[in-house]
Coordinates of C-alpha atoms and ligand atoms in Angstrom, one line a residue:
M1 CA 14.8 -88.1 -2.1
S2 CA 17.5 -89.8 -4.1
H3 CA 21.1 -89.2 -3.1
N4 CA 24.4 -91.1 -3.4
V5 CA 25.5 -91.0 0.3
K6 CA 25.8 -94.5 1.7
K7 CA 27.9 -94.0 4.8
L8 CA 28.6 -90.9 7.0
G9 CA 30.9 -90.4 9.9
V10 CA 30.2 -88.3 13.0
L11 CA 32.5 -86.9 15.6
T12 CA 32.3 -84.6 18.6
G13 CA 35.3 -82.3 19.3
G14 CA 36.4 -79.8 21.9
G15 CA 34.8 -79.5 25.4
D16 CA 31.6 -81.4 25.9
C17 CA 28.3 -79.7 26.4
P18 CA 24.7 -80.7 27.1
G19 CA 22.9 -81.7 23.9
L20 CA 25.7 -83.5 22.1
N21 CA 24.0 -86.9 22.5
A22 CA 20.7 -85.4 21.3
V23 CA 22.5 -84.3 18.0
I24 CA 24.0 -87.8 17.6
R25 CA 20.6 -89.4 18.2
A26 CA 18.9 -87.1 15.6
I27 CA 21.6 -87.8 13.0
V28 CA 21.4 -91.6 13.5
K29 CA 17.6 -91.6 13.4
S30 CA 17.3 -89.4 10.4
A31 CA 20.2 -90.9 8.4
V32 CA 19.5 -94.6 9.0
Q33 CA 15.7 -94.6 9.2
R34 CA 14.8 -91.9 6.7
H35 CA 17.6 -92.0 4.2
D36 CA 19.1 -95.4 4.4
I37 CA 22.6 -94.1 5.3
A38 CA 24.9 -96.0 7.6
V39 CA 26.5 -94.0 10.5
I40 CA 30.0 -94.5 11.8
G41 CA 30.7 -93.0 15.2
I42 CA 34.3 -91.6 15.5
E43 CA 35.6 -91.6 19.0
D44 CA 37.4 -88.8 20.9
G45 CA 37.2 -86.1 18.3
Y46 CA 39.8 -85.9 15.6
D47 CA 41.9 -88.5 17.6
G48 CA 39.5 -91.0 16.1
L49 CA 40.6 -90.2 12.6
V50 CA 44.3 -90.4 13.5
L51 CA 44.6 -93.3 15.9
P52 CA 43.6 -96.9 15.2
N53 CA 40.4 -98.7 16.3
K54 CA 38.4 -95.7 17.3
T55 CA 35.3 -96.1 15.2
R56 CA 32.1 -98.0 15.7
K57 CA 28.8 -98.4 13.9
L58 CA 25.9 -96.3 15.3
T59 CA 22.4 -97.7 15.0
P60 CA 19.0 -96.5 16.2
L61 CA 19.2 -99.4 18.7
N62 CA 22.6 -98.6 20.2
S63 CA 21.9 -94.9 20.2
R64 CA 18.6 -95.2 22.2
G65 CA 18.0 -93.5 25.5
I66 CA 20.6 -90.8 25.1
L67 CA 18.4 -87.7 24.3
H68 CA 18.5 -86.5 27.9
V69 CA 22.0 -87.7 28.8
G70 CA 24.8 -85.1 29.1
G71 CA 28.3 -85.4 27.7
T72 CA 28.9 -87.4 24.5
I73 CA 28.7 -91.2 24.0
L74 CA 31.5 -90.8 21.4
G75 CA 34.0 -89.1 23.8
T76 CA 35.8 -85.9 22.9
T77 CA 39.1 -84.1 23.3
N78 CA 40.2 -80.5 22.9
R79 CA 43.8 -81.5 22.3
A80 CA 43.6 -83.3 18.9
N81 CA 44.3 -80.9 15.9
P82 CA 45.3 -82.9 12.8
F83 CA 47.1 -79.8 11.5
K84 CA 49.2 -79.5 14.7
Y85 CA 49.1 -83.0 16.1
R86 CA 51.2 -83.8 19.2
I87 CA 53.1 -87.0 18.9
T88 CA 55.5 -88.3 21.5
V89 CA 58.6 -90.1 20.1
N90 CA 61.2 -91.4 22.5
G91 CA 59.8 -89.3 25.3
K92 CA 59.9 -86.1 23.2
T93 CA 56.8 -84.4 22.0
E94 CA 56.7 -83.3 18.3
I95 CA 54.1 -81.3 16.5
R96 CA 53.2 -82.8 13.1
N97 CA 50.6 -82.1 10.3
V98 CA 48.7 -85.4 10.0
S99 CA 45.9 -84.0 7.9
S100 CA 46.8 -86.2 4.9
E101 CA 46.5 -89.3 7.0
V102 CA 43.1 -88.1 8.2
M103 CA 42.0 -87.7 4.6
Q104 CA 43.3 -91.2 3.9
K105 CA 41.4 -92.6 6.9
I106 CA 38.2 -91.0 5.8
K107 CA 38.7 -92.7 2.5
S108 CA 39.6 -96.1 3.9
L109 CA 36.5 -96.0 6.2
E110 CA 34.5 -95.3 2.9
L111 CA 32.8 -92.3 4.4
D112 CA 30.9 -90.3 1.8
A113 CA 30.4 -87.5 4.3
L114 CA 31.6 -86.4 7.8
I115 CA 29.6 -84.4 10.4
V116 CA 31.7 -82.5 12.9
I117 CA 30.0 -81.3 16.0
G118 CA 32.1 -78.7 17.8
G119 CA 33.1 -75.2 18.8
D120 CA 35.2 -72.7 16.9
G121 CA 38.4 -74.7 17.1
T122 CA 36.8 -77.9 15.9
L123 CA 34.9 -76.1 13.1
N124 CA 38.0 -74.3 12.0
I125 CA 39.7 -77.6 11.5
A126 CA 36.7 -78.9 9.6
S127 CA 36.9 -75.9 7.3
H128 CA 40.6 -76.7 6.5
L129 CA 39.7 -80.3 5.9
Y130 CA 37.0 -79.2 3.5
D131 CA 39.6 -77.1 1.6
M132 CA 41.5 -80.4 1.2
G133 CA 38.4 -82.1 -0.3
C134 CA 36.7 -83.6 2.7
P135 CA 32.9 -83.7 2.3
V136 CA 32.2 -82.2 5.8
V137 CA 29.4 -80.3 7.4
G138 CA 29.5 -78.7 10.9
V139 CA 27.2 -78.4 13.9
P140 CA 27.9 -75.6 16.4
K141 CA 28.1 -76.5 20.0
T142 CA 29.3 -74.6 23.0
I143 CA 28.0 -73.4 26.3
D144 CA 29.9 -70.1 25.7
N145 CA 27.7 -69.1 22.7
D146 CA 30.6 -67.5 21.0
I147 CA 30.3 -69.1 17.6
L148 CA 29.8 -66.6 14.8
S149 CA 26.9 -66.9 12.3
T150 CA 24.5 -68.6 14.6
D151 CA 22.1 -66.8 17.0
V152 CA 22.7 -69.5 19.6
S153 CA 24.6 -72.8 19.9
F154 CA 23.1 -75.7 21.8
G155 CA 24.4 -76.1 25.4
F156 CA 24.2 -72.4 26.1
S157 CA 20.6 -72.4 27.4
T158 CA 21.3 -75.3 29.8
A159 CA 24.4 -73.6 31.1
V160 CA 22.5 -70.4 31.7
Q161 CA 19.8 -72.3 33.5
I162 CA 22.2 -74.0 35.8
A163 CA 24.0 -70.8 36.6
T164 CA 20.6 -69.1 37.3
E165 CA 19.5 -71.8 39.7
M166 CA 22.8 -71.4 41.5
L167 CA 22.2 -67.7 41.8
D168 CA 18.8 -68.3 43.3
R169 CA 20.5 -70.3 46.0
L170 CA 23.2 -67.7 46.6
H171 CA 20.5 -65.0 47.1
T172 CA 19.1 -66.6 50.2
T173 CA 22.4 -67.2 52.0
A174 CA 23.6 -63.7 51.0
E175 CA 20.5 -62.1 52.4
S176 CA 20.7 -64.1 55.7
H177 CA 24.3 -63.1 56.3
H178 CA 24.3 -59.5 54.8
R179 CA 27.0 -60.6 52.4
V180 CA 28.2 -59.9 48.9
M181 CA 28.1 -63.1 46.9
V182 CA 30.4 -63.2 43.9
M183 CA 29.8 -66.0 41.4
E184 CA 32.3 -66.8 38.6
V185 CA 30.9 -68.4 35.5
M186 CA 32.5 -69.8 32.4
G187 CA 32.3 -68.3 28.9
R188 CA 36.0 -67.9 27.9
Y189 CA 36.5 -64.6 26.1
V190 CA 32.8 -63.6 25.9
G191 CA 30.2 -62.7 28.5
W192 CA 27.1 -64.4 27.3
I193 CA 26.6 -66.8 30.2
A194 CA 27.4 -64.1 32.8
L195 CA 25.0 -61.6 31.1
A196 CA 22.1 -64.0 30.6
S197 CA 22.4 -65.8 34.0
G198 CA 23.0 -62.4 35.7
I199 CA 19.8 -61.0 34.4
A200 CA 17.8 -64.2 35.0
G201 CA 19.2 -64.6 38.5
G202 CA 18.8 -60.9 39.6
A203 CA 22.4 -59.9 39.8
D204 CA 23.3 -56.4 40.9
V205 CA 26.7 -56.3 39.2
I206 CA 27.7 -58.3 36.1
L207 CA 31.3 -58.2 34.9
I208 CA 32.0 -59.3 31.3
P209 CA 35.1 -59.4 29.1
E210 CA 33.5 -57.0 26.6
I211 CA 33.3 -54.2 29.2
P212 CA 36.6 -53.9 31.1
Y213 CA 35.5 -52.8 34.6
D214 CA 36.4 -50.0 37.0
R215 CA 36.7 -51.8 40.4
E216 CA 36.0 -48.6 42.3
E217 CA 32.7 -48.2 40.5
V218 CA 31.7 -51.7 41.5
C219 CA 32.4 -51.0 45.1
Q220 CA 30.5 -47.7 45.0
K221 CA 27.5 -49.6 43.5
I222 CA 27.5 -52.1 46.4
L223 CA 27.9 -49.3 49.0
R224 CA 25.0 -47.4 47.5
R225 CA 22.9 -50.5 47.8
K226 CA 23.8 -50.9 51.4
K227 CA 23.0 -47.3 52.1
K228 CA 19.5 -47.8 50.6
G229 CA 18.9 -50.7 53.0
C230 CA 19.7 -53.7 50.7
R231 CA 21.0 -56.4 52.9
S232 CA 23.1 -58.2 50.3
S233 CA 24.4 -57.9 46.8
I234 CA 25.0 -60.4 44.0
V235 CA 28.0 -60.1 41.6
V236 CA 28.3 -62.3 38.5
V237 CA 31.8 -62.4 37.1
S238 CA 32.6 -63.9 33.7
E239 CA 35.9 -65.9 33.8
G240 CA 37.2 -63.7 31.1
A241 CA 36.3 -60.4 32.8
K242 CA 39.2 -58.0 33.4
E243 CA 39.7 -54.6 34.9
I244 CA 40.3 -51.5 32.8
D245 CA 43.9 -51.8 31.8
G246 CA 44.0 -55.1 33.6
A247 CA 45.0 -58.6 32.4
L248 CA 43.0 -61.8 31.9
C249 CA 43.1 -64.2 34.9
I250 CA 44.9 -67.2 33.4
L251 CA 45.2 -70.5 35.4
Q252 CA 47.3 -72.4 32.8
S253 CA 48.8 -71.2 29.5
A254 CA 48.0 -73.0 26.2
E255 CA 51.6 -74.5 26.2
E256 CA 51.2 -75.9 29.7
G257 CA 47.7 -77.3 29.0
G258 CA 48.4 -78.6 25.5
S259 CA 45.3 -76.9 24.1
A260 CA 43.7 -73.6 24.8
E261 CA 44.7 -71.5 27.8
R262 CA 42.6 -72.1 31.0
L263 CA 40.9 -69.1 32.6
G264 CA 40.0 -68.7 36.2
G265 CA 40.4 -66.5 39.3
A266 CA 38.5 -63.4 38.0
G267 CA 35.8 -63.9 40.7
E268 CA 38.3 -64.3 43.5
K269 CA 40.1 -61.2 42.3
A270 CA 37.0 -59.1 42.2
G271 CA 35.8 -60.5 45.5
L272 CA 39.0 -59.7 47.4
Y273 CA 38.9 -56.1 46.2
I274 CA 35.3 -55.6 47.1
K275 CA 35.8 -57.0 50.6
K276 CA 38.8 -54.8 51.2
N277 CA 37.2 -51.6 49.9
T278 CA 33.6 -51.9 51.1
G279 CA 34.3 -53.6 54.5
I280 CA 31.4 -56.0 53.7
D281 CA 31.8 -59.7 54.1
V282 CA 32.3 -61.4 50.7
R283 CA 32.1 -65.1 49.6
V284 CA 33.1 -66.3 46.1
T285 CA 31.7 -69.3 44.3
T286 CA 33.4 -70.6 41.1
L287 CA 30.8 -72.6 39.3
G288 CA 33.2 -74.5 37.0
H289 CA 32.3 -77.6 35.0
V290 CA 28.9 -78.2 36.6
Q291 CA 27.8 -75.7 34.0
R292 CA 28.7 -78.2 31.3
G293 CA 27.7 -81.5 32.9
G294 CA 24.4 -83.2 33.1
T295 CA 21.1 -83.2 31.3
P296 CA 20.3 -80.7 28.6
N297 CA 17.1 -78.6 29.1
A298 CA 14.2 -78.8 26.7
F299 CA 15.4 -75.9 24.5
D300 CA 18.7 -77.5 23.9
R301 CA 17.2 -80.9 23.2
I302 CA 15.0 -79.4 20.6
L303 CA 17.8 -77.3 19.1
S304 CA 20.2 -80.3 19.0
T305 CA 17.5 -82.4 17.3
R306 CA 16.9 -79.7 14.7
F307 CA 20.6 -79.3 14.1
G308 CA 21.2 -83.0 13.7
V309 CA 18.4 -83.4 11.2
A310 CA 19.5 -80.3 9.3
A311 CA 23.1 -81.6 9.1
V312 CA 21.9 -84.8 7.4
E313 CA 19.7 -82.7 5.1
L314 CA 22.8 -80.7 4.0
I315 CA 24.6 -84.0 3.3
I316 CA 21.9 -85.5 1.1
N317 CA 21.8 -82.3 -0.8
N318 CA 25.5 -82.3 -1.3
Q319 CA 26.0 -79.0 0.5
F320 CA 29.4 -79.6 2.0
G321 CA 31.7 -77.1 3.7
R322 CA 28.7 -75.6 5.6
M323 CA 27.6 -75.3 9.2
V324 CA 24.0 -75.5 10.3
C325 CA 22.9 -72.5 12.3
L326 CA 19.9 -70.8 14.0
E327 CA 18.7 -67.5 12.6
G328 CA 15.7 -66.2 14.5
Q329 CA 13.4 -69.2 14.7
D330 CA 14.8 -70.8 11.5
I331 CA 17.5 -73.4 10.9
K332 CA 19.7 -72.3 8.1
S333 CA 23.4 -72.9 7.0
V334 CA 26.5 -70.8 6.4
P335 CA 29.9 -71.6 4.9
L336 CA 32.3 -73.1 7.5
S337 CA 34.8 -70.5 6.4
S338 CA 32.6 -67.7 7.7
V339 CA 32.7 -69.2 11.2
A340 CA 36.4 -69.9 11.5
G341 CA 38.8 -67.7 13.4
G342 CA 36.3 -65.3 15.0
Q343 CA 34.2 -64.9 18.1
K344 CA 30.6 -63.6 18.6
K345 CA 31.0 -61.0 21.3
V346 CA 28.3 -59.4 23.5
P347 CA 27.2 -56.1 22.0
T348 CA 27.8 -53.5 24.7
E349 CA 25.6 -50.6 23.5
T350 CA 22.4 -52.5 22.5
G351 CA 20.3 -55.5 23.5
L352 CA 20.6 -57.3 26.8
V353 CA 23.3 -55.0 28.3
I354 CA 21.1 -52.0 27.8
T355 CA 18.1 -53.8 29.2
A356 CA 20.1 -54.7 32.3
E357 CA 21.4 -51.2 32.8
E358 CA 17.8 -49.9 32.5
I359 CA 16.9 -51.9 35.6
G360 CA 20.0 -50.8 37.5
V361 CA 22.5 -53.6 36.9
N362 CA 26.0 -52.3 37.0
F363 CA 28.7 -53.4 34.6
G364 CA 31.5 -51.5 36.3
R365 CA 31.6 -48.9 33.5
K366 CA 33.7 -46.0 34.5
A367 CA 31.3 -43.2 35.7
Ligands
LIG1 O1 34.5 -73.6 25.9 C1 33.7 -74.2 26.9 C2 34.5 -74.0 28.2 O2 33.7 -74.7 29.2 C3 34.8 -72.6 28.6 O3 33.7 -71.9 29.1 C4 35.9 -72.9 29.6 O4 36.8 -71.8 29.7 C5 36.6 -74.0 29.0 O5 35.7 -74.7 28.2 C6 37.1 -75.0 30.1 O6 37.8 -76.0 29.4 P1 38.4 -77.4 30.0 O7 37.2 -78.4 30.0 O8 39.5 -77.7 29.2 O9 38.7 -77.0 31.5

């Protein structure tokens, strides 16, 4: 196919997730070997388009052996937003709009196109850069699975697999000690990881942000199980879960952290209440960043590879301002603007929640 793209840039932004390197590898292989396009790797997200000396040429040779490797060889940050860039002058931090400098940098690097691999924040920025004339396409990544317009983002499947394996381990120790085991998982404001790992890992209670929970109902469920002779119970709590009329458990505000607010403590909170009100011994495990680290599973390696190839295809077809996505079994694309500023929530009256309820899983809905 004939096209006029000679050089493209690629960056990874936001939190890392398993499969980023697999996307980079697919982009490099497809662009260089199939379409004769040079690839420039931009380091540390949008920082690489603001700060000096943060680019390097990517070749099939120097991108070898990374398909199965977690993280991102390019580095990333969730603090660099060119439209609200933090600059420290004489010890004082100022917020500046450096988007014009970013556009200038893209020009001086002679990039005909830019591929941005990221979550909602990173893709939102990409959408604004596109409005300024940047020839950009997006690839959706996040373990949270909260990006609109794609059935799934890469990284999610691996995170669910890790959480499921941890639940398998918790079952045996819970059963031995007649305990309630609470496991807090990531997911930010949506409950996809909790729901999927909870079902796959045989949880008895799953608490997700989309269904504010009644803590008394959760205790009753656990006591009913005990009465039936069940020696232990497993509770999966999404970090964004909250009680009816309750507040999010926030570890650090966005201002303190310099990026998005950090959630945490929902598992401990639920665990304390359960212990006090059932009299059963409770232990809480907060899974944390192990859900994001390490090798991507086969599903995510395949999805990442498909996304990387599809992003290059969009570029050679001059379809800028779009994000690749998965619809059913097919790779498609949608405008970046349709993704920006929203979140894909778990439906609470259809799908997996109902399946789980049919087998007796309790979401702490008020009776
Ligand atoms: O968005 C991915 C995610 O892992 C969330 O599930 C979690 O709330 C957040 O990132 C943690 O971010 P950080 O790496 O900044 O602690």
